[in-house]
Amino acid sequence: MHPDLLSFALHLADLARPLARAHFRTPLAVEAKADASPVTQADRGIEALLRAEIRRTYPSHGILGEEEGGDLRAARTWVIDPIDGTKSFIAGLPLFGTLIALAEAGRPVLGVIDMPILGERWHGAGGQTWFGDAPARTSRRRLSEARMFIASPDRFEGEDDAAVARLSERAALRRYGGDCYAYGLLASGHCDLVVEAGLAIYDVFALVPVVEGAGGVITDWQGQPLGPDFDGRVLAAANPTLHLDALDRLAG
């Protein structure tokens, strides 16, 4: 990973943070997208700002964002979720983040989780992860000791709901929601499992280098790497043993 690319990713996060803060807990028009998910002028404004900066600095790079789309066909593609957790943002809850990833040949190699209101940031690249300026490391806890974050219960239906219940009953404690913040907490050793469904590439690509660089494992529910064709279901675990045990519980 060229250090200029990492510096640029952090620069993008620096650009996005004040705009998110400026819109937070202010009167905002909320629109429903085609998939019924909400969007605000903050989502669109942040993505437009970051796209313009990427085009100015790296015109040959691709861009894939939640609001304006894109693809991964370029050798290097920036993947952006301007506000991960728009529902939290709308509700005045500060646990939303800006996600910035760089993918090479369709695989995320650099990721940033920035929490604009909390002033916290994780970034992962080159097999290492930092929380601010300090290295971040996951825990070594087992399933019976695990602190588990689960997406909103309405994300799971049928067998998925039953699978998450099987896993949850073996964990030590569980919390719901958290959006991208849960993955940062996992990277820093505060929680141990995150289980979600219904996600897209822009929701997850920045998480992969952060989780893996801190010593964790993040895959789909079959244990496969997260790529362009993943089915939206994600399992992140603090260590390989815990990941395997969690996969077994999800599978039944």
XYZ file of C-alpha atoms in Angstrom:
252
model
C 0.000 0.000 0.000
C 1.544 3.276 -1.109
C 1.573 5.708 1.834
C 0.126 8.458 -0.342
C -3.059 6.434 -0.797
C -3.500 5.998 2.941
C -2.843 9.687 3.527
C -5.399 10.520 0.877
C -8.026 8.250 2.445
C -7.531 10.004 5.780
C -7.750 13.341 3.997
C -11.118 12.317 2.566
C -12.337 11.479 6.062
C -11.122 14.880 7.250
C -13.166 16.533 4.488
C -16.327 14.582 5.293
C -16.326 15.071 9.065
C -17.199 18.792 9.301
C -19.995 18.451 6.753
C -21.578 15.597 8.720
C -21.260 17.623 11.903
C -22.819 20.680 10.286
C -25.970 18.733 9.354
C -26.286 16.634 12.523
C -29.370 17.378 14.648
C -30.549 20.065 12.265
C -33.851 20.166 10.355
C -33.338 17.940 7.320
C -35.611 16.809 4.525
C -35.641 13.009 4.525
C -36.439 11.225 1.275
C -37.092 7.554 0.615
C -34.949 5.853 -2.034
C -36.205 3.125 -4.344
C -35.408 0.478 -1.728
C -37.324 2.510 0.917
C -34.135 3.381 2.799
C -33.804 7.030 3.849
C -31.445 9.610 2.361
C -30.693 13.223 3.286
C -28.810 16.157 1.805
C -25.952 15.236 4.132
C -25.539 11.804 2.486
C -25.565 13.334 -0.964
C -23.401 16.318 -0.086
C -20.646 14.259 1.529
C -20.498 11.799 -1.351
C -20.407 14.605 -3.922
C -17.572 16.303 -2.033
C -15.504 13.110 -1.829
C -16.138 12.198 -5.460
C -14.926 15.611 -6.585
C -11.740 15.290 -4.530
C -11.022 11.788 -5.851
C -11.543 12.859 -9.462
C -9.271 15.854 -8.967
C -6.464 13.850 -7.329
C -6.752 10.403 -8.946
C -8.699 10.822 -12.203
C -7.925 7.275 -13.353
C -9.443 5.665 -10.242
C -12.981 4.348 -10.160
C -15.597 5.407 -7.620
C -18.473 3.383 -6.159
C -20.761 5.171 -3.718
C -24.082 4.512 -2.061
C -25.825 7.548 -3.490
C -24.439 7.821 -7.042
C -23.524 4.205 -7.777
C -20.517 2.993 -9.741
C -18.678 -0.284 -10.190
C -15.389 -2.039 -9.436
C -14.069 -2.352 -12.988
C -11.114 0.013 -12.518
C -7.818 -1.350 -11.236
C -8.278 0.869 -8.190
C -11.730 1.944 -6.980
C -12.737 4.111 -4.026
C -15.824 2.771 -2.253
C -17.780 5.327 -0.211
C -20.657 5.218 2.229
C -21.055 8.888 3.166
C -23.249 8.205 6.189
C -23.356 4.600 7.328
C -26.308 4.621 9.679
C -28.561 7.229 8.103
C -31.424 6.183 10.411
C -29.202 6.878 13.430
C -28.181 10.200 11.880
C -31.812 11.206 11.336
C -32.724 10.204 14.893
C -29.908 12.270 16.422
C -27.923 9.220 17.520
C -24.167 9.854 17.092
C -23.297 6.244 16.199
C -23.190 6.795 12.440
C -19.958 6.902 10.465
C -18.357 7.677 7.136
C -16.839 4.645 5.399
C -14.032 4.999 2.873
C -12.343 2.041 1.199
C -9.887 1.482 -1.615
C -10.326 -1.692 -3.628
C -7.684 -3.164 -5.903
C -8.869 -5.741 -8.432
C -12.180 -5.895 -6.563
C -10.663 -6.593 -3.140
C -10.629 -3.994 -0.321
C -7.039 -3.199 0.694
C -7.562 -0.013 2.721
C -10.431 1.030 4.964
C -11.414 3.964 7.146
C -14.221 4.077 9.713
C -14.692 7.691 10.786
C -17.150 8.677 13.527
C -17.734 12.393 12.932
C -19.597 13.261 16.123
C -17.533 11.107 18.463
C -14.264 12.275 16.913
C -13.021 8.692 16.669
C -11.420 6.928 13.713
C -10.115 3.491 12.789
C -8.104 2.807 9.664
C -6.657 -0.409 8.329
C -4.065 -1.001 5.604
C -1.108 -3.269 4.968
C -2.241 -5.830 7.542
C -2.345 -3.316 10.405
C -5.108 -1.305 12.058
C -4.977 1.873 14.091
C -7.469 3.572 16.381
C -6.355 7.164 16.076
C -2.567 6.949 16.345
C -2.459 3.725 18.391
C -2.460 0.139 17.103
C -5.786 -1.669 17.490
C -6.045 -5.370 18.363
C -9.015 -7.681 18.696
C -9.714 -9.890 21.704
C -8.984 -13.580 22.223
C -12.342 -14.305 23.884
C -14.214 -17.543 23.204
C -17.864 -17.878 22.193
C -19.056 -18.388 25.766
C -17.372 -15.102 26.701
C -18.259 -13.200 23.555
C -19.814 -9.745 23.451
C -22.034 -9.749 20.398
C -23.539 -6.961 18.288
C -26.586 -7.848 16.188
C -28.169 -5.720 13.485
C -31.703 -4.521 14.023
C -33.899 -7.628 14.487
C -36.063 -6.657 11.513
C -33.082 -7.411 9.243
C -33.508 -11.177 9.821
C -36.312 -13.383 8.579
C -37.079 -17.097 8.658
C -34.020 -19.305 8.891
C -31.713 -16.308 9.213
C -33.566 -15.275 12.364
C -33.258 -18.795 13.758
C -29.544 -18.933 12.890
C -28.814 -15.673 14.699
C -30.784 -16.895 17.719
C -28.669 -20.067 17.852
C -25.500 -18.002 17.871
C -26.825 -15.400 20.286
C -27.795 -17.920 22.937
C -24.168 -19.061 23.216
C -22.690 -15.558 23.602
C -22.138 -13.885 26.958
C -24.037 -10.695 26.099
C -25.615 -9.006 23.118
C -26.332 -5.486 21.950
C -28.425 -4.365 18.972
C -27.603 -1.866 16.227
C -24.399 0.154 16.238
C -23.926 0.363 12.468
C -20.221 0.565 11.504
C -19.250 1.564 15.056
C -19.622 -2.046 16.180
C -16.815 -3.114 13.831
C -14.510 -0.460 15.233
C -15.279 -1.666 18.737
C -14.475 -5.201 17.597
C -11.144 -4.059 16.142
C -10.241 -2.481 19.492
C -11.184 -5.551 21.525
C -14.324 -4.215 23.184
C -16.733 -6.585 21.459
C -16.137 -9.891 19.740
C -18.869 -10.706 17.206
C -20.942 -8.673 14.753
C -23.728 -10.316 12.723
C -25.677 -8.486 10.021
C -27.755 -9.043 6.900
C -29.045 -6.872 4.083
C -25.750 -5.058 3.481
C -24.139 -3.809 0.255
C -20.553 -3.417 -0.931
C -20.332 0.173 0.254
C -21.466 -0.954 3.742
C -18.690 -3.499 4.171
C -15.578 -2.875 2.062
C -14.069 -0.348 4.494
C -14.656 -2.748 7.378
C -12.568 -5.573 5.937
C -9.057 -4.047 6.264
C -9.957 -2.622 9.690
C -11.143 -5.944 11.116
C -8.469 -8.089 9.474
C -5.605 -5.726 10.287
C -6.557 -5.864 13.970
C -6.464 -9.677 14.023
C -10.112 -10.426 13.326
C -11.964 -12.303 10.599
C -14.830 -10.941 8.482
C -16.701 -13.044 5.900
C -20.174 -13.930 4.726
C -22.158 -16.558 6.646
C -20.524 -19.341 4.641
C -17.042 -18.196 5.596
C -16.282 -16.740 2.156
C -14.499 -13.396 1.626
C -16.691 -10.360 1.073
C -16.671 -9.482 -2.603
C -18.881 -7.945 -5.284
C -21.258 -10.925 -5.283
C -21.742 -11.471 -1.556
C -25.355 -11.938 -0.427
C -25.473 -9.141 2.136
C -24.945 -11.327 5.198
C -21.831 -10.582 7.242
C -20.111 -12.220 10.199
C -17.167 -10.507 11.885
C -15.280 -12.188 14.705
C -12.399 -11.150 16.918
C -10.260 -14.221 16.199
C -10.224 -17.269 13.907
C -11.364 -19.779 16.545
C -14.347 -17.648 17.492
C -15.171 -17.160 13.818
C -15.266 -20.890 13.162
C -17.442 -21.524 16.215
C -19.825 -18.759 15.145
C -20.072 -20.158 11.610
C -20.965 -23.564 13.070
C -23.783 -22.048 15.132
C -25.148 -20.100 12.170
C -25.151 -23.266 10.077
C -27.063 -25.169 12.742
